mmCIF file with all atom_site columns, C-alpha atoms in Angstrom:
data_model
loop_
_atom_site.group_PDB
_atom_site.id
_atom_site.type_symbol
_atom_site.label_atom_id
_atom_site.label_alt_id
_atom_site.label_comp_id
_atom_site.label_asym_id
_atom_site.label_entity_id
_atom_site.label_seq_id
_atom_site.pdbx_PDB_ins_code
_atom_site.Cartn_x
_atom_site.Cartn_y
_atom_site.Cartn_z
_atom_site.occupancy
_atom_site.B_iso_or_equiv
_atom_site.pdbx_formal_charge
_atom_site.auth_seq_id
_atom_site.auth_comp_id
_atom_site.auth_asym_id
_atom_site.auth_atom_id
_atom_site.pdbx_PDB_model_num
ATOM 1   C CA . CYS A 1 1   ? 18.945 -29.279 34.577  1.00 0.00 ? 1   CYS A CA 1
ATOM 2   C CA . LEU A 1 2   ? 17.320 -26.064 33.360  1.00 0.00 ? 2   LEU A CA 1
ATOM 3   C CA . PHE A 1 3   ? 15.328 -25.947 30.087  1.00 0.00 ? 3   PHE A CA 1
ATOM 4   C CA . PHE A 1 4   ? 14.849 -22.856 28.150  1.00 0.00 ? 4   PHE A CA 1
ATOM 5   C CA . TRP A 1 5   ? 12.072 -22.615 25.647  1.00 0.00 ? 5   TRP A CA 1
ATOM 6   C CA . VAL A 1 6   ? 13.068 -20.442 22.840  1.00 0.00 ? 6   VAL A CA 1
ATOM 7   C CA . ILE A 1 7   ? 10.325 -19.223 20.425  1.00 0.00 ? 7   ILE A CA 1
ATOM 8   C CA . VAL A 1 8   ? 11.742 -19.162 16.892  1.00 0.00 ? 8   VAL A CA 1
ATOM 9   C CA . LEU A 1 9   ? 10.073 -16.420 14.998  1.00 0.00 ? 9   LEU A CA 1
ATOM 10  C CA . LYS A 1 10  ? 10.554 -16.088 11.234  1.00 0.00 ? 10  LYS A CA 1
ATOM 11  C CA . TYR A 1 11  ? 8.581  -13.012 10.416  1.00 0.00 ? 11  TYR A CA 1
ATOM 12  C CA . VAL A 1 12  ? 9.148  -10.924 13.726  1.00 0.00 ? 12  VAL A CA 1
ATOM 13  C CA . LYS A 1 13  ? 12.235 -10.037 15.554  1.00 0.00 ? 13  LYS A CA 1
ATOM 14  C CA . PHE A 1 14  ? 12.425 -8.214  18.940  1.00 0.00 ? 14  PHE A CA 1
ATOM 15  C CA . LEU A 1 15  ? 14.435 -4.989  19.079  1.00 0.00 ? 15  LEU A CA 1
ATOM 16  C CA . ARG A 1 16  ? 16.526 -6.390  21.913  1.00 0.00 ? 16  ARG A CA 1
ATOM 17  C CA . GLU A 1 17  ? 17.736 -9.224  19.482  1.00 0.00 ? 17  GLU A CA 1
ATOM 18  C CA . ILE A 1 18  ? 18.534 -6.795  16.550  1.00 0.00 ? 18  ILE A CA 1
ATOM 19  C CA . THR A 1 19  ? 21.966 -5.412  15.648  1.00 0.00 ? 19  THR A CA 1
ATOM 20  C CA . LYS A 1 20  ? 23.277 -3.236  12.800  1.00 0.00 ? 20  LYS A CA 1
ATOM 21  C CA . ASP A 1 21  ? 24.127 -6.441  10.941  1.00 0.00 ? 21  ASP A CA 1
ATOM 22  C CA . ASP A 1 22  ? 20.294 -6.912  10.701  1.00 0.00 ? 22  ASP A CA 1
ATOM 23  C CA . VAL A 1 23  ? 19.600 -3.982  8.471   1.00 0.00 ? 23  VAL A CA 1
ATOM 24  C CA . PRO A 1 24  ? 18.764 -6.133  5.413   1.00 0.00 ? 24  PRO A CA 1
ATOM 25  C CA . LEU A 1 25  ? 16.310 -8.155  7.565   1.00 0.00 ? 25  LEU A CA 1
ATOM 26  C CA . VAL A 1 26  ? 14.603 -5.413  9.502   1.00 0.00 ? 26  VAL A CA 1
ATOM 27  C CA . GLY A 1 27  ? 15.603 -1.944  8.099   1.00 0.00 ? 27  GLY A CA 1
ATOM 28  C CA . GLY A 1 28  ? 17.799 0.732   9.345   1.00 0.00 ? 28  GLY A CA 1
ATOM 29  C CA . LYS A 1 29  ? 15.454 2.276   11.935  1.00 0.00 ? 29  LYS A CA 1
ATOM 30  C CA . ALA A 1 30  ? 14.906 -1.045  13.798  1.00 0.00 ? 30  ALA A CA 1
ATOM 31  C CA . ALA A 1 31  ? 18.562 -1.987  13.483  1.00 0.00 ? 31  ALA A CA 1
ATOM 32  C CA . ASN A 1 32  ? 19.543 1.308   15.019  1.00 0.00 ? 32  ASN A CA 1
ATOM 33  C CA . LEU A 1 33  ? 17.046 1.005   17.860  1.00 0.00 ? 33  LEU A CA 1
ATOM 34  C CA . GLY A 1 34  ? 18.471 -2.568  18.487  1.00 0.00 ? 34  GLY A CA 1
ATOM 35  C CA . GLU A 1 35  ? 21.914 -1.180  18.650  1.00 0.00 ? 35  GLU A CA 1
ATOM 36  C CA . MET A 1 36  ? 20.875 1.571   21.233  1.00 0.00 ? 36  MET A CA 1
ATOM 37  C CA . ILE A 1 37  ? 19.112 -1.055  23.384  1.00 0.00 ? 37  ILE A CA 1
ATOM 38  C CA . GLN A 1 38  ? 22.318 -3.218  23.364  1.00 0.00 ? 38  GLN A CA 1
ATOM 39  C CA . LYS A 1 39  ? 25.189 -0.761  23.404  1.00 0.00 ? 39  LYS A CA 1
ATOM 40  C CA . THR A 1 40  ? 23.986 2.383   25.150  1.00 0.00 ? 40  THR A CA 1
ATOM 41  C CA . LYS A 1 41  ? 22.170 3.524   28.268  1.00 0.00 ? 41  LYS A CA 1
ATOM 42  C CA . VAL A 1 42  ? 19.663 5.465   26.153  1.00 0.00 ? 42  VAL A CA 1
ATOM 43  C CA . PRO A 1 43  ? 16.195 4.392   27.346  1.00 0.00 ? 43  PRO A CA 1
ATOM 44  C CA . VAL A 1 44  ? 14.683 2.771   24.359  1.00 0.00 ? 44  VAL A CA 1
ATOM 45  C CA . PRO A 1 45  ? 11.045 1.374   24.552  1.00 0.00 ? 45  PRO A CA 1
ATOM 46  C CA . SER A 1 46  ? 10.748 -2.300  23.894  1.00 0.00 ? 46  SER A CA 1
ATOM 47  C CA . GLY A 1 47  ? 9.410  -3.355  20.691  1.00 0.00 ? 47  GLY A CA 1
ATOM 48  C CA . PHE A 1 48  ? 9.496  -5.566  17.660  1.00 0.00 ? 48  PHE A CA 1
ATOM 49  C CA . ALA A 1 49  ? 9.985  -5.382  13.915  1.00 0.00 ? 49  ALA A CA 1
ATOM 50  C CA . ILE A 1 50  ? 8.370  -7.286  11.008  1.00 0.00 ? 50  ILE A CA 1
ATOM 51  C CA . THR A 1 51  ? 11.074 -8.778  9.048   1.00 0.00 ? 51  THR A CA 1
ATOM 52  C CA . ALA A 1 52  ? 11.607 -8.455  5.199   1.00 0.00 ? 52  ALA A CA 1
ATOM 53  C CA . ILE A 1 53  ? 10.625 -12.100 5.109   1.00 0.00 ? 53  ILE A CA 1
ATOM 54  C CA . GLY A 1 54  ? 7.319  -11.181 6.677   1.00 0.00 ? 54  GLY A CA 1
ATOM 55  C CA . TYR A 1 55  ? 6.823  -8.225  4.441   1.00 0.00 ? 55  TYR A CA 1
ATOM 56  C CA . TRP A 1 56  ? 7.333  -10.570 1.286   1.00 0.00 ? 56  TRP A CA 1
ATOM 57  C CA . ALA A 1 57  ? 5.117  -13.139 2.795   1.00 0.00 ? 57  ALA A CA 1
ATOM 58  C CA . PHE A 1 58  ? 2.295  -10.577 3.071   1.00 0.00 ? 58  PHE A CA 1
ATOM 59  C CA . ILE A 1 59  ? 2.896  -9.115  -0.451  1.00 0.00 ? 59  ILE A CA 1
ATOM 60  C CA . LYS A 1 60  ? 2.974  -12.613 -2.101  1.00 0.00 ? 60  LYS A CA 1
ATOM 61  C CA . TYR A 1 61  ? -0.016 -14.015 -0.130  1.00 0.00 ? 61  TYR A CA 1
ATOM 62  C CA . ASN A 1 62  ? -2.077 -11.049 -1.427  1.00 0.00 ? 62  ASN A CA 1
ATOM 63  C CA . HIS A 1 63  ? -0.521 -11.003 -4.945  1.00 0.00 ? 63  HIS A CA 1
ATOM 64  C CA . LEU A 1 64  ? 0.258  -7.475  -4.384  1.00 0.00 ? 64  LEU A CA 1
ATOM 65  C CA . ASP A 1 65  ? 3.515  -7.789  -6.327  1.00 0.00 ? 65  ASP A CA 1
ATOM 66  C CA . GLU A 1 66  ? 1.506  -8.472  -9.386  1.00 0.00 ? 66  GLU A CA 1
ATOM 67  C CA . ILE A 1 67  ? -1.077 -5.668  -8.659  1.00 0.00 ? 67  ILE A CA 1
ATOM 68  C CA . ILE A 1 68  ? 1.692  -3.220  -7.961  1.00 0.00 ? 68  ILE A CA 1
ATOM 69  C CA . LYS A 1 69  ? 3.472  -4.149  -11.406 1.00 0.00 ? 69  LYS A CA 1
ATOM 70  C CA . GLY A 1 70  ? 0.196  -3.897  -13.156 1.00 0.00 ? 70  GLY A CA 1
ATOM 71  C CA . LYS A 1 71  ? -0.861 -0.582  -11.741 1.00 0.00 ? 71  LYS A CA 1
ATOM 72  C CA . ILE A 1 72  ? 2.882  0.831   -12.497 1.00 0.00 ? 72  ILE A CA 1
ATOM 73  C CA . SER A 1 73  ? 2.761  -0.430  -15.981 1.00 0.00 ? 73  SER A CA 1
ATOM 74  C CA . GLN A 1 74  ? -0.329 1.702   -16.709 1.00 0.00 ? 74  GLN A CA 1
ATOM 75  C CA . ILE A 1 75  ? 1.535  4.867   -15.955 1.00 0.00 ? 75  ILE A CA 1
ATOM 76  C CA . LYS A 1 76  ? 2.447  6.492   -19.381 1.00 0.00 ? 76  LYS A CA 1
ATOM 77  C CA . SER A 1 77  ? 5.607  8.459   -18.293 1.00 0.00 ? 77  SER A CA 1
ATOM 78  C CA . ALA A 1 78  ? 7.408  10.012  -15.359 1.00 0.00 ? 78  ALA A CA 1
ATOM 79  C CA . ASP A 1 79  ? 5.344  13.165  -16.250 1.00 0.00 ? 79  ASP A CA 1
ATOM 80  C CA . ASP A 1 80  ? 2.050  11.412  -16.054 1.00 0.00 ? 80  ASP A CA 1
ATOM 81  C CA . ILE A 1 81  ? 1.181  12.865  -12.625 1.00 0.00 ? 81  ILE A CA 1
ATOM 82  C CA . GLU A 1 82  ? -2.455 11.905  -12.773 1.00 0.00 ? 82  GLU A CA 1
ATOM 83  C CA . GLY A 1 83  ? -1.525 8.341   -13.776 1.00 0.00 ? 83  GLY A CA 1
ATOM 84  C CA . ILE A 1 84  ? 0.985  8.180   -10.855 1.00 0.00 ? 84  ILE A CA 1
ATOM 85  C CA . LYS A 1 85  ? -1.624 9.484   -8.301  1.00 0.00 ? 85  LYS A CA 1
ATOM 86  C CA . LYS A 1 86  ? -4.220 7.010   -9.686  1.00 0.00 ? 86  LYS A CA 1
ATOM 87  C CA . ALA A 1 87  ? -1.808 4.131   -9.491  1.00 0.00 ? 87  ALA A CA 1
ATOM 88  C CA . GLY A 1 88  ? -0.593 5.117   -5.928  1.00 0.00 ? 88  GLY A CA 1
ATOM 89  C CA . LYS A 1 89  ? -4.072 5.294   -4.657  1.00 0.00 ? 89  LYS A CA 1
ATOM 90  C CA . GLU A 1 90  ? -5.076 1.998   -6.117  1.00 0.00 ? 90  GLU A CA 1
ATOM 91  C CA . ILE A 1 91  ? -1.964 0.302   -4.676  1.00 0.00 ? 91  ILE A CA 1
ATOM 92  C CA . ARG A 1 92  ? -2.604 1.707   -1.240  1.00 0.00 ? 92  ARG A CA 1
ATOM 93  C CA . GLU A 1 93  ? -6.246 0.474   -1.377  1.00 0.00 ? 93  GLU A CA 1
ATOM 94  C CA . ALA A 1 94  ? -5.100 -3.012  -2.361  1.00 0.00 ? 94  ALA A CA 1
ATOM 95  C CA . ILE A 1 95  ? -2.670 -3.119  0.508   1.00 0.00 ? 95  ILE A CA 1
ATOM 96  C CA . LEU A 1 96  ? -5.291 -1.789  2.967   1.00 0.00 ? 96  LEU A CA 1
ATOM 97  C CA . ASN A 1 97  ? -7.745 -4.344  1.717   1.00 0.00 ? 97  ASN A CA 1
ATOM 98  C CA . SER A 1 98  ? -5.248 -7.217  2.157   1.00 0.00 ? 98  SER A CA 1
ATOM 99  C CA . VAL A 1 99  ? -5.114 -9.860  4.834   1.00 0.00 ? 99  VAL A CA 1
ATOM 100 C CA . PHE A 1 100 ? -2.301 -11.322 6.831   1.00 0.00 ? 100 PHE A CA 1
ATOM 101 C CA . PRO A 1 101 ? -1.141 -14.883 6.145   1.00 0.00 ? 101 PRO A CA 1
ATOM 102 C CA . GLU A 1 102 ? -2.171 -16.824 9.238   1.00 0.00 ? 102 GLU A CA 1
ATOM 103 C CA . GLU A 1 103 ? 1.428  -17.692 10.372  1.00 0.00 ? 103 GLU A CA 1
ATOM 104 C CA . LEU A 1 104 ? 2.399  -13.957 10.022  1.00 0.00 ? 104 LEU A CA 1
ATOM 105 C CA . GLU A 1 105 ? -0.610 -12.831 11.945  1.00 0.00 ? 105 GLU A CA 1
ATOM 106 C CA . LYS A 1 106 ? 0.138  -15.444 14.528  1.00 0.00 ? 106 LYS A CA 1
ATOM 107 C CA . GLU A 1 107 ? 3.657  -14.251 14.953  1.00 0.00 ? 107 GLU A CA 1
ATOM 108 C CA . ILE A 1 108 ? 2.700  -10.653 15.248  1.00 0.00 ? 108 ILE A CA 1
ATOM 109 C CA . ILE A 1 109 ? 0.172  -11.482 17.894  1.00 0.00 ? 109 ILE A CA 1
ATOM 110 C CA . GLU A 1 110 ? 2.633  -13.646 19.881  1.00 0.00 ? 110 GLU A CA 1
ATOM 111 C CA . ALA A 1 111 ? 5.275  -10.812 19.796  1.00 0.00 ? 111 ALA A CA 1
ATOM 112 C CA . TYR A 1 112 ? 2.522  -8.306  20.971  1.00 0.00 ? 112 TYR A CA 1
ATOM 113 C CA . ASN A 1 113 ? 1.450  -10.381 23.734  1.00 0.00 ? 113 ASN A CA 1
ATOM 114 C CA . ASP A 1 114 ? 5.036  -10.941 24.775  1.00 0.00 ? 114 ASP A CA 1
ATOM 115 C CA . LEU A 1 115 ? 5.690  -7.342  24.676  1.00 0.00 ? 115 LEU A CA 1
ATOM 116 C CA . ALA A 1 116 ? 2.535  -6.544  26.518  1.00 0.00 ? 116 ALA A CA 1
ATOM 117 C CA . GLU A 1 117 ? 3.297  -9.097  29.350  1.00 0.00 ? 117 GLU A CA 1
ATOM 118 C CA . LYS A 1 118 ? 6.940  -7.557  29.752  1.00 0.00 ? 118 LYS A CA 1
ATOM 119 C CA . VAL A 1 119 ? 5.459  -3.994  29.906  1.00 0.00 ? 119 VAL A CA 1
ATOM 120 C CA . GLU A 1 120 ? 2.827  -4.911  32.631  1.00 0.00 ? 120 GLU A CA 1
ATOM 121 C CA . THR A 1 121 ? 5.512  -6.419  34.877  1.00 0.00 ? 121 THR A CA 1
#
């Protein structure tokens, strides 16, 4: 009897597992790469994508949704170029100063280590 251990990841999905049906979960680029891996002989490097669930976990964990809404609400109009620039800069800074939720960080590290192991062999 053979046992297979499957790691179920909620925030990360390997390109080899992704199809065009996963666009809402991983976006168009990752879905297209997954399709190429599975259905063509085009050499595509191994990789993984952070899922939309992982993205929202990051956003919510850092309260970035509230920060983004607050910064955008300060823009006076679509013509307020300086306000848009300022809000964009402050939103980028908030994102760059954020931290990963522990479970998301763990999955990214697991996926990276799995990928590195396969590349080395």
